[in-house]
Short mmCIF file of C-alpha atoms and ligand atoms in Angstrom, two decimals:
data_model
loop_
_atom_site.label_atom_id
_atom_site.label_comp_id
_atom_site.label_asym_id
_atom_site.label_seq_id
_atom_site.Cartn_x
_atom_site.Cartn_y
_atom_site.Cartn_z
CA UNK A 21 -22.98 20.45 15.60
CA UNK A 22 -22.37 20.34 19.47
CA UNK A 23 -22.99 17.02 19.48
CA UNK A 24 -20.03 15.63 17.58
CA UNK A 25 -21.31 13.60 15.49
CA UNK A 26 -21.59 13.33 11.67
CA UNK A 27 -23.73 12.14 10.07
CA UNK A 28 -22.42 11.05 5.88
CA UNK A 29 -24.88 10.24 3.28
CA UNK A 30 -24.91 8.52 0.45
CA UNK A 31 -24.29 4.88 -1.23
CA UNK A 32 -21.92 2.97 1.20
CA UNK A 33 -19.93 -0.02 0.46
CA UNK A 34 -17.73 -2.54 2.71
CA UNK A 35 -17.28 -6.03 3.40
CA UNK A 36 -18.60 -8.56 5.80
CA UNK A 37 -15.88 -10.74 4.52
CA UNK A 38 -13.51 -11.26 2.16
CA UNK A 39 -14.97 -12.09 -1.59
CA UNK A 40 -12.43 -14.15 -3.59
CA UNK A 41 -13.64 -16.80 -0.33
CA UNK A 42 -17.17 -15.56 0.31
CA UNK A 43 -19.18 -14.70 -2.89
CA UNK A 44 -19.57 -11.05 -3.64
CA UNK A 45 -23.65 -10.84 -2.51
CA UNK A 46 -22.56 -11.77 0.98
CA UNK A 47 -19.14 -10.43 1.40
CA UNK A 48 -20.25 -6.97 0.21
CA UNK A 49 -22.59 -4.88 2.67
CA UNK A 50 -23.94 -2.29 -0.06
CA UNK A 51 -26.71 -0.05 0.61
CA UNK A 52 -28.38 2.28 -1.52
CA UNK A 53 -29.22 5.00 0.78
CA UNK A 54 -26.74 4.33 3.60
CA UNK A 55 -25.32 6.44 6.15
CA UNK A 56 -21.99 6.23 8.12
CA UNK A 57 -21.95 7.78 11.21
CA UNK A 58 -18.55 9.62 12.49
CA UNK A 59 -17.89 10.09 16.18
CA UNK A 60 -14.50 11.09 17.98
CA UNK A 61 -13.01 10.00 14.89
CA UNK A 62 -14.00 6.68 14.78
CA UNK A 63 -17.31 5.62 12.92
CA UNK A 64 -19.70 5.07 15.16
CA UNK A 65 -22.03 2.65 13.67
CA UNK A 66 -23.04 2.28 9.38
CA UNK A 67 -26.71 1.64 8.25
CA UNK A 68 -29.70 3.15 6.44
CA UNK A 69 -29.90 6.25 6.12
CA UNK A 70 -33.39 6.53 7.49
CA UNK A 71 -32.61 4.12 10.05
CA UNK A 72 -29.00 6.53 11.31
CA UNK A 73 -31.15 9.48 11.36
CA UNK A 74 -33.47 8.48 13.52
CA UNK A 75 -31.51 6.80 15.96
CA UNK A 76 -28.90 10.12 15.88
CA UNK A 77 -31.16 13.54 15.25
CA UNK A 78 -28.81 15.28 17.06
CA UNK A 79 -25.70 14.68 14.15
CA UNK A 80 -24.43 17.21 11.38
CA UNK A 81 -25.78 15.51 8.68
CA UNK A 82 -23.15 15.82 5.55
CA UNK A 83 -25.31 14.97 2.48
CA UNK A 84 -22.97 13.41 -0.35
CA UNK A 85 -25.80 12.48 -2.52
CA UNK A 86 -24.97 9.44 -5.31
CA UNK A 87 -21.27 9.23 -4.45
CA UNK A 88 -19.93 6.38 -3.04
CA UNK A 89 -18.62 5.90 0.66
CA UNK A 90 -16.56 3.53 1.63
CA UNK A 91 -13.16 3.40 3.67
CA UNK A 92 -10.48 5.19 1.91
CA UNK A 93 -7.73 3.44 0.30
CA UNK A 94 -4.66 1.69 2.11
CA UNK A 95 -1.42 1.46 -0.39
CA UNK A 96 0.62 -1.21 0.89
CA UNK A 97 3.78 -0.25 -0.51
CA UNK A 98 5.34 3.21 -2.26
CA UNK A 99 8.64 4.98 -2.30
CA UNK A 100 7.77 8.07 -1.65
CA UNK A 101 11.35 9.55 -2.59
CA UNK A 102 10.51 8.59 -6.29
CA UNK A 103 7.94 11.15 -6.45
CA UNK A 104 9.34 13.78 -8.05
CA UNK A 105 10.58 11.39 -10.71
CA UNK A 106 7.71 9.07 -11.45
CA UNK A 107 6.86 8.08 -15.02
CA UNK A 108 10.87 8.00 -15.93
CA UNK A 109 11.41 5.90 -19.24
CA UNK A 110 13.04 3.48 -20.90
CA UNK A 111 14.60 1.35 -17.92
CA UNK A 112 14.38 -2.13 -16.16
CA UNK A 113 14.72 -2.56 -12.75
CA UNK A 114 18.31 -3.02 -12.29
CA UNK A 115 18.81 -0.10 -15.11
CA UNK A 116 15.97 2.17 -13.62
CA UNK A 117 17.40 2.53 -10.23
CA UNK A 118 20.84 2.97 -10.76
CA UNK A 119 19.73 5.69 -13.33
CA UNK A 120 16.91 7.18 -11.99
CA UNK A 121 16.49 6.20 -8.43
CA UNK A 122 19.59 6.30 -6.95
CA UNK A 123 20.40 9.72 -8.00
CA UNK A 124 17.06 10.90 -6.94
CA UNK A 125 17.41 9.13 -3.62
CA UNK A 126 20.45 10.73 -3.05
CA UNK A 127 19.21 14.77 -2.45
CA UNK A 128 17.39 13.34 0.66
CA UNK A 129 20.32 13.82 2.57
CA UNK A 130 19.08 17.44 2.60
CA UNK A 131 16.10 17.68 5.41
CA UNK A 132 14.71 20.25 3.33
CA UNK A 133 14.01 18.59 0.48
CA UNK A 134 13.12 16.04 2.33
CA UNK A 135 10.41 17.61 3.60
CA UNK A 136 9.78 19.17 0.32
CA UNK A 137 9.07 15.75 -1.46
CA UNK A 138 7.31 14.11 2.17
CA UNK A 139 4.43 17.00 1.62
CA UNK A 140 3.85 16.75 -1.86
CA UNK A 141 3.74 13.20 -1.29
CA UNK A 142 1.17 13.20 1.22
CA UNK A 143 -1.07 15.81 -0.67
CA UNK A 144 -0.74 13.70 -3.89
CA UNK A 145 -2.25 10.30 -1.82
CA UNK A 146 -4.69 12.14 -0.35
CA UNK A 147 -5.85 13.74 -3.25
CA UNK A 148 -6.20 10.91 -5.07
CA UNK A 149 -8.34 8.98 -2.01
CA UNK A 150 -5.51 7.14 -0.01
CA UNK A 151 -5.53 7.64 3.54
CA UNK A 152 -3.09 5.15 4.66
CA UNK A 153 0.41 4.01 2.74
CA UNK A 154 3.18 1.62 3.63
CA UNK A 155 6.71 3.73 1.91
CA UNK A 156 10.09 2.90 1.81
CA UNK A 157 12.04 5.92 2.76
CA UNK A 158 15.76 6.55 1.56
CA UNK A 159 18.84 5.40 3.76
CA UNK A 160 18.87 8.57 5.29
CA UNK A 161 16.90 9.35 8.54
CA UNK A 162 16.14 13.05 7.86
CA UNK A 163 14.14 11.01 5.30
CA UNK A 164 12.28 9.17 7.88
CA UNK A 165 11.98 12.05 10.02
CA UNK A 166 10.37 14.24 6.94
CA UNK A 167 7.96 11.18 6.18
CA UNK A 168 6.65 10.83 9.72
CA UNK A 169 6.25 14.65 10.20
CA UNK A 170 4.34 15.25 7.10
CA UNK A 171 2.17 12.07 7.70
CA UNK A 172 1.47 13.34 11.95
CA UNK A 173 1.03 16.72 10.58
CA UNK A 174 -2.17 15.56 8.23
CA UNK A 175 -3.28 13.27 11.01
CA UNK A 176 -2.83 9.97 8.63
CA UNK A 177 -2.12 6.91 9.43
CA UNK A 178 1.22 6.31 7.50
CA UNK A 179 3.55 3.50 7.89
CA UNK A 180 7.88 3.69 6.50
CA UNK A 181 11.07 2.82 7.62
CA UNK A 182 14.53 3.96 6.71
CA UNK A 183 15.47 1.72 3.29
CA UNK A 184 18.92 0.29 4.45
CA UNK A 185 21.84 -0.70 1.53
CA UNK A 186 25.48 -1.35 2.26
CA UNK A 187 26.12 -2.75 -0.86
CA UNK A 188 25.73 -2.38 -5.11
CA UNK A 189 24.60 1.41 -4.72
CA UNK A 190 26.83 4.30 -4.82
CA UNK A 191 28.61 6.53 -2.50
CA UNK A 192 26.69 8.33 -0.40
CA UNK A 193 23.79 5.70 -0.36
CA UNK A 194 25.27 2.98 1.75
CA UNK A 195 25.18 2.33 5.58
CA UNK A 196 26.81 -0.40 7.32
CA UNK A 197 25.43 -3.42 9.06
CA UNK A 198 26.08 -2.01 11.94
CA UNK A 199 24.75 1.79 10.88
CA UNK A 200 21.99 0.42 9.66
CA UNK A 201 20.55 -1.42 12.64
CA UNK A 202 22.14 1.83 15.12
CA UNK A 203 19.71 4.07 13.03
CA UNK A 204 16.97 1.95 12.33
CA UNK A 205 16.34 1.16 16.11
CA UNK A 206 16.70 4.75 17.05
CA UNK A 207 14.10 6.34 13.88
CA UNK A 208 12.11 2.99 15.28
CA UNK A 209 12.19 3.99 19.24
CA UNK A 210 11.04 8.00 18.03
CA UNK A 211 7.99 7.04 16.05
CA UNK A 212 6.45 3.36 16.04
CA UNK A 213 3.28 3.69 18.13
CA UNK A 214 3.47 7.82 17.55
CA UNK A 215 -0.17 9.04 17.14
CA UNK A 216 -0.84 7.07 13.97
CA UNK A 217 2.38 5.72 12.55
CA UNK A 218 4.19 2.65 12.27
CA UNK A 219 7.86 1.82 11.48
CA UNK A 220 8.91 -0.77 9.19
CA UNK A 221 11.90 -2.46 9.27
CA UNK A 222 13.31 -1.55 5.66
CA UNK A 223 15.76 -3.64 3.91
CA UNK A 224 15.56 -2.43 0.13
CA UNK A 225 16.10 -6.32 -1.26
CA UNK A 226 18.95 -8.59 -0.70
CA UNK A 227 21.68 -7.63 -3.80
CA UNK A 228 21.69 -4.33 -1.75
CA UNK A 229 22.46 -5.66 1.36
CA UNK A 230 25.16 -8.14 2.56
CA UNK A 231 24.36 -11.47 4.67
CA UNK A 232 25.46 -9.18 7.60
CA UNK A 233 22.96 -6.70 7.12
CA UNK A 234 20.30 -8.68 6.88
CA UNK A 235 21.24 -10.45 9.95
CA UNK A 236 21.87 -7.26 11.60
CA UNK A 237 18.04 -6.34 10.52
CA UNK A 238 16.61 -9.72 11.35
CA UNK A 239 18.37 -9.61 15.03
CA UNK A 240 16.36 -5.96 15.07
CA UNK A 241 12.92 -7.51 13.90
CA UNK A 242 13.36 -10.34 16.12
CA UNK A 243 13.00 -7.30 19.28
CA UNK A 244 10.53 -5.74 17.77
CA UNK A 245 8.13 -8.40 16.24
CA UNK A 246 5.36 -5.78 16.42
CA UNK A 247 6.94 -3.87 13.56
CA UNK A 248 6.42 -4.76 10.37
CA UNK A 249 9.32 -6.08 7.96
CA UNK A 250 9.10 -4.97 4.22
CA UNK A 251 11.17 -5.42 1.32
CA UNK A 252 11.61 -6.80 -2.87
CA UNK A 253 11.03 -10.21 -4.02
CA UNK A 254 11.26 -12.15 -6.94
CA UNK A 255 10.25 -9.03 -9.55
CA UNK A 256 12.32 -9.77 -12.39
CA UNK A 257 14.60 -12.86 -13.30
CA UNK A 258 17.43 -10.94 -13.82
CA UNK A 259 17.13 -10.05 -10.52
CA UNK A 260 16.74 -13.26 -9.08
CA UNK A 261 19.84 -14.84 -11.36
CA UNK A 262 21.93 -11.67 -9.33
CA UNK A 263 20.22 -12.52 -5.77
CA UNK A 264 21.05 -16.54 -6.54
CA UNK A 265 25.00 -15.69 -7.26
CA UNK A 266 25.37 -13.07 -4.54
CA UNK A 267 24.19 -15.60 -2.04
CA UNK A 268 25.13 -19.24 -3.45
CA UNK A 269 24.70 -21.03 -0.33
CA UNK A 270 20.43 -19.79 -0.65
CA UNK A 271 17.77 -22.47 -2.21
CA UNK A 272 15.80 -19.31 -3.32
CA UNK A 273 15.31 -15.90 -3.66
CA UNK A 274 13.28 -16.29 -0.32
CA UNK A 275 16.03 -18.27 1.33
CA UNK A 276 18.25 -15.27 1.74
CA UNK A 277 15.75 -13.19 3.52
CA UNK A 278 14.57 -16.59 5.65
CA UNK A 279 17.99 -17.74 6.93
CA UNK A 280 18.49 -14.31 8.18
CA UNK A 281 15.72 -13.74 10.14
CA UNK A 282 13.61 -11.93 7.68
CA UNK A 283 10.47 -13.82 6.90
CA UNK A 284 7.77 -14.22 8.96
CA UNK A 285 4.08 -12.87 10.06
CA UNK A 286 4.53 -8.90 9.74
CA UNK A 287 6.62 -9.67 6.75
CA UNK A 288 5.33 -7.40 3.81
CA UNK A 289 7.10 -9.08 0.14
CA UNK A 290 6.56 -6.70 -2.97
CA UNK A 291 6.38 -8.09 -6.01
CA UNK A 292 6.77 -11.88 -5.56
CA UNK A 293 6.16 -12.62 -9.29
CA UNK A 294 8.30 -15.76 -10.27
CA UNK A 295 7.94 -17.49 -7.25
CA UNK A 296 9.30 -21.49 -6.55
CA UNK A 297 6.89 -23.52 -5.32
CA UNK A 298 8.75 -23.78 -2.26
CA UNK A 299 8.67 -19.82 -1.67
CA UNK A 300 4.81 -19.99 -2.29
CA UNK A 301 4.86 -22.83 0.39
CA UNK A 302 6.91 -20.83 2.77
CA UNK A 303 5.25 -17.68 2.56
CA UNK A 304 1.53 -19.04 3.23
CA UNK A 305 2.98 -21.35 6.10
CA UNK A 306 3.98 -18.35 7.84
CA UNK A 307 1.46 -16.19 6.60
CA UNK A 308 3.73 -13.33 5.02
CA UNK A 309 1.82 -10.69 3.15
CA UNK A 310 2.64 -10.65 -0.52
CA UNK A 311 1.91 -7.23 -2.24
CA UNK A 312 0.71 -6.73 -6.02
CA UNK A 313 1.68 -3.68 -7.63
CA UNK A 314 0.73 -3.91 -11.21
CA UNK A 315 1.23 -0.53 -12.36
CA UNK A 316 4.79 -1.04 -11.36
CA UNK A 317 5.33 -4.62 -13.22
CA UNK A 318 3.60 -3.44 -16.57
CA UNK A 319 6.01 0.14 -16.31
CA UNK A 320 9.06 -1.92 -15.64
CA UNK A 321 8.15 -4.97 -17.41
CA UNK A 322 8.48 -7.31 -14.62
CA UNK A 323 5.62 -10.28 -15.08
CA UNK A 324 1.99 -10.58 -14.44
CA UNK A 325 1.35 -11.76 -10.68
CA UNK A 326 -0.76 -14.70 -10.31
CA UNK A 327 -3.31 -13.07 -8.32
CA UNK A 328 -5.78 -16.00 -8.72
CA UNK A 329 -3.20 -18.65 -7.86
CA UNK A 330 -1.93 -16.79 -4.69
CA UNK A 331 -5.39 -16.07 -3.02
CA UNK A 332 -7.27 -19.52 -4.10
CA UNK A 333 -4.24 -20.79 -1.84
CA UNK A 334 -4.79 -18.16 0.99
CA UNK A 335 -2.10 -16.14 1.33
CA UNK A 336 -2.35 -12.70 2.50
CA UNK A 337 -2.00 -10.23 -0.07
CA UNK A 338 -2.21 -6.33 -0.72
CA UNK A 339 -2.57 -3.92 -3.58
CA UNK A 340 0.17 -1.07 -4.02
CA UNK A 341 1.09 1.42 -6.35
CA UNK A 342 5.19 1.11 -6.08
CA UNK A 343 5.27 4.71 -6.60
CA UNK A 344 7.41 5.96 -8.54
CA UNK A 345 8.77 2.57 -10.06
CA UNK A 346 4.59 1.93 -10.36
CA UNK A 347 3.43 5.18 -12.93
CA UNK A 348 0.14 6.46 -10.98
CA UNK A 349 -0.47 7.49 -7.46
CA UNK A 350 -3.88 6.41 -7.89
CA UNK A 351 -5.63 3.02 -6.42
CA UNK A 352 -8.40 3.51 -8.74
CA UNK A 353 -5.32 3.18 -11.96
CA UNK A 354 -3.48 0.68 -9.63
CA UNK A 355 -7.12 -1.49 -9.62
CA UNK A 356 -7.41 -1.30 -13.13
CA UNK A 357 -3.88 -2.28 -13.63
CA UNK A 358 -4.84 -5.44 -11.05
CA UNK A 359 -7.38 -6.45 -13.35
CA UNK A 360 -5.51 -5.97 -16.89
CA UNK A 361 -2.75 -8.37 -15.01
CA UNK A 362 -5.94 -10.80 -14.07
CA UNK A 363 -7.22 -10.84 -17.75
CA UNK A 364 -3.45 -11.38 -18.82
CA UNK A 365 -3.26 -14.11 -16.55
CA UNK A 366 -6.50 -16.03 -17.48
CA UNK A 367 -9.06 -14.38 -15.11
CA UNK A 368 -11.36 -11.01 -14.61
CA UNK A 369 -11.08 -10.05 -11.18
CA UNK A 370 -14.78 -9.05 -9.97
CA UNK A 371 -15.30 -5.12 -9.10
CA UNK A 372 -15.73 -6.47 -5.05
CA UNK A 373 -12.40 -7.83 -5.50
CA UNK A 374 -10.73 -4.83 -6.92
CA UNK A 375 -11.80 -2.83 -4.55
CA UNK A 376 -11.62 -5.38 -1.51
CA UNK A 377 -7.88 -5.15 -2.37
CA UNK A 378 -6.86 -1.27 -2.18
CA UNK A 379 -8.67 -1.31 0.90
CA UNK A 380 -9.65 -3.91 3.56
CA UNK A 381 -7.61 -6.39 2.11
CA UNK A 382 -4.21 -4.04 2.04
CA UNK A 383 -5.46 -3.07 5.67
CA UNK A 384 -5.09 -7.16 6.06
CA UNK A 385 -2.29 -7.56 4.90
CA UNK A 386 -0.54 -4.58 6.93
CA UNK A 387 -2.70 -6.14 9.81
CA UNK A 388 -4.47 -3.31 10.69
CA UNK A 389 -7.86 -4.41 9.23
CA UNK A 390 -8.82 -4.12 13.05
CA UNK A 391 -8.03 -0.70 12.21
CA UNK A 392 -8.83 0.71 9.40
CA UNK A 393 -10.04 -0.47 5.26
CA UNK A 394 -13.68 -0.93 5.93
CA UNK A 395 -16.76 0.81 7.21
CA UNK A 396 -17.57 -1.30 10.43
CA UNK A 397 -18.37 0.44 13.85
CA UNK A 398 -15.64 0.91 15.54
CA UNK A 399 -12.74 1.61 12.26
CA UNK A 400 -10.97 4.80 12.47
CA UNK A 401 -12.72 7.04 10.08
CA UNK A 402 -10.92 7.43 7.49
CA UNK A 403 -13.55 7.45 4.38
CA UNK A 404 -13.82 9.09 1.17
CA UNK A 405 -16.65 9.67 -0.51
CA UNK A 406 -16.65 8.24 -4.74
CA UNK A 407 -18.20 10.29 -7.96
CA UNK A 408 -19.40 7.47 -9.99
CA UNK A 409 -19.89 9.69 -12.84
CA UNK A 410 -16.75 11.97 -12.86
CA UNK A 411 -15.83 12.14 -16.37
CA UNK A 412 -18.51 12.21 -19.52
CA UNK A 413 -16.86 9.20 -20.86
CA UNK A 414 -17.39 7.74 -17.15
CA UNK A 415 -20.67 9.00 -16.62
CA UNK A 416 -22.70 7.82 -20.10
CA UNK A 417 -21.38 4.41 -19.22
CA UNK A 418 -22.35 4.44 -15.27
CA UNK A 419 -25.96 4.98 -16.87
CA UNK A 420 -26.50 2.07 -18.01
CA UNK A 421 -25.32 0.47 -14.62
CA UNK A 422 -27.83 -2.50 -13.66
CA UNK A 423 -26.22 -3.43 -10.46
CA UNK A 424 -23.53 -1.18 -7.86
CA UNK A 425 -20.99 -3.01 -9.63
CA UNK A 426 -21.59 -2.14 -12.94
CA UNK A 427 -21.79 1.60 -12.01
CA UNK A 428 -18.77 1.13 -10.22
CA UNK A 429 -16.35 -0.51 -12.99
CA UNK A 430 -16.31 2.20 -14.68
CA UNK A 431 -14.72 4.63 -12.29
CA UNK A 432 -12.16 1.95 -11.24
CA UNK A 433 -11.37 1.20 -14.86
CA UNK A 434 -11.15 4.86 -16.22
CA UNK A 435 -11.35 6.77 -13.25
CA UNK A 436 -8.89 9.51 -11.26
CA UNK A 437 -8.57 12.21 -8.50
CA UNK A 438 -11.72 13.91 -10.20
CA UNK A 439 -13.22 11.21 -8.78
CA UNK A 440 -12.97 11.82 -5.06
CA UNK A 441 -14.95 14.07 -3.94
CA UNK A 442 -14.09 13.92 -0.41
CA UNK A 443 -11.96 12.70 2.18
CA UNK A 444 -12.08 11.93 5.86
CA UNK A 445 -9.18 11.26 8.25
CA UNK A 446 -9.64 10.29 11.55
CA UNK A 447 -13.40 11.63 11.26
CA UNK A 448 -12.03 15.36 10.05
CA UNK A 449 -12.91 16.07 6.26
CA UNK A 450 -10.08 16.95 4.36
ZN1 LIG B 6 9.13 -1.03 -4.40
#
């Protein structure tokens, strides 16, 4: 105890490397009595179990047994405003938010509520094994402010910007080219680099914004390259047909974002389902991160992402939920989803892969995989430990498991919050 150290038991899983380029035997580092060592809140070193507790007697040993610990799960991109009204039906995109999310969006002007929404959030991710996310706020900053406070006050790591519109939304949800750089910089200047957060420059997607605003935004990201950049692309056609005659001087959906300053390393795309080949081109030249969230593009109807396609060619890309437009807060649902879209599209993502994506490969694609998404000495501990056998229906199938990766399909196929038995952040259990 007065050491500081703890000393987790149990199966561990992370990655040497990354396994749709390194096959799964050596990109994986599984063991079956491992041990991950916590110390000032970052882990100190992983191994056997026999091996950690010889080399540290002195830790508070924390015995989870069978469950599963690996680094807890990094959503890439979520609106948290939408919580209160996930699972809405009936809607496409263009449809959904002007019925749903726009009116929802617009009760964040109160800082109250605000705050309201920010904590359930937060307690919802957690819950459900996600100790980083990536969120779009709503155009107003007591809706940054409420994000960032909830996140410091739960010591996550917990990245958002203010989502900036000046156009095609309705009164009370628009800012102003100008406004929306003024407010951005100043919500950017009070918490980027705060304890554990990180603002993102927030454009909601270009028929929301005029040229000027995204120029106003680029001009922003261009001072502060160390922020990220996220907004939409490319999720539905009818989208894209209203993004090509809003801006008919763009070659692409891409285009409009590019020729104002808004693509480049840092840049974080959702969606990016129907993509030209020239946007494909683009976005791996400068090494954009393209995020998948499948729950999202089944719920709306969007289009299956071509997963395969996109990393065989090496782009970066991350795993989200899209809450609320995306119907789960769960990664485990959100992996499944992945791999439903895989089979859809012609191939069955591998278990490593799955879970390489809601964790050190969203970490990568936020680049903070220095940081945080794997159990490597030196990460920030944030870890959660997995019940492989949470449900009866889960558990009679996990018996048969031959290999880790049979026991652990069926948690990431059917599995929940019941399956998390514990979380970490920053080295404190939750
Ligand atoms: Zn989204």
């Amino acid at each position: 105890m007065m050491s500081g150290k703890t000393l987790i038991l149990g199966q561990t899983l992370g990655f040497d490397a990354d396994p749709f380029h390194t096959p799964v035997d050596e990109a994986a580092r599984y063991e079956r009595r491992g041990a991950v060592l916590i110390e000032n809140g970052l882990i100190g070193a992983t191994g056997s179990a026999d091996d950690l507790r010889a080399a540290h007697p002195d830790a508070d040993v924390r015995d989870m047994g069978d469950a599963l610990i690996s680094a807890g799960f990094v959503d890439a991109h979520a609106h948290y405003p939408q919580t209160a009204m996930i699972a809405s039906w009936g809607k496409r995109l263009i449809d959904w938010l002007n019925t749903y999310t726009f009116p929802e969006e617009s009760k964040f002007s109160d800082a109250a509520y605000a705050a309201e929404i920010a904590g359930r959030y937060f307690d919802l991710t957690l819950s459900n094994g996600t100790t980083t996310v990536c969120s779009y706020c709503t155009i107003h900053p007591e809706s940054v402010d409420a994000y960032f406070s909830a996140a410091q006050a739960r010591r996550v790591r917990a990245l958002g910007g203010k989502t900036c519109m000046d156009r095609n939304a309705p009164d009370g949800l628009r800012d102003t080219a100008q406004d929306a750089y003024d407010d951005s910089k100043v919500l950017l200047e009070k918490w980027h680099g705060l304890d554990r957060l990180s603002y993102a420059i927030t454009p909601r997607f270009s028929p929301t914004s005029t040229p000027e605003q995204l120029a106003a935004l680029g001009a922003l990201w261009a001072e502060h390259p160390d922020c990220p950049m996220q907004t939409h692309l490319s999720e539905q056609t009818d989208e894209i047909d209203w993004v090509l005659g809003l801006y008919p001087q763009a070659r692409d959906y891409l285009d409009t974002y590019e020729a104002h300053g808004l693509l480049g390393p840092g840049g974080l795309y959702g969606h990016a389902i129907h993509l030209t080949n020239r946007e494909r081109d683009r976005l791996r030249e400068v090494d954009a991160s393209l995020i998948h969230c499948p729950t999202s593009n089944t719920f709306i109807g969007s289009g299956l992402f071509d997963m395969a396609g996109l990393t065989a060619s090496g782009h970066r890309v991350g795993l989200a939920t899209d809450t609320g437009g995306g119907s789960s807060f769960s990664m485990l649902r959100t992996m499944a989803a992945a791999y439903e879209v895989g089979q859809l599209n012609g191939s069955a993502l591998h278990p490593a892969q799955l879970y390489w994506l809601a964790t050190a490969g969203s970490a990568r694609a936020l680049r903070l995989d220095s940081q945080i998404g794997n159990l490597a000495a030196g990460m920030e501990a944030d870890l959660i430990a997995l019940d492989l056998s949470s449900t009866p229906a889960i558990a009679q199938r996990a018996e048969r498991a031959g290999d880790i990766w049979e026991a652990l399909f069926p948690t990431i196929m059917m599995g929940d919050a019941r399956a998390i038995k514990a979380v970490w952040v920053g080295g404190q259990m939750r």
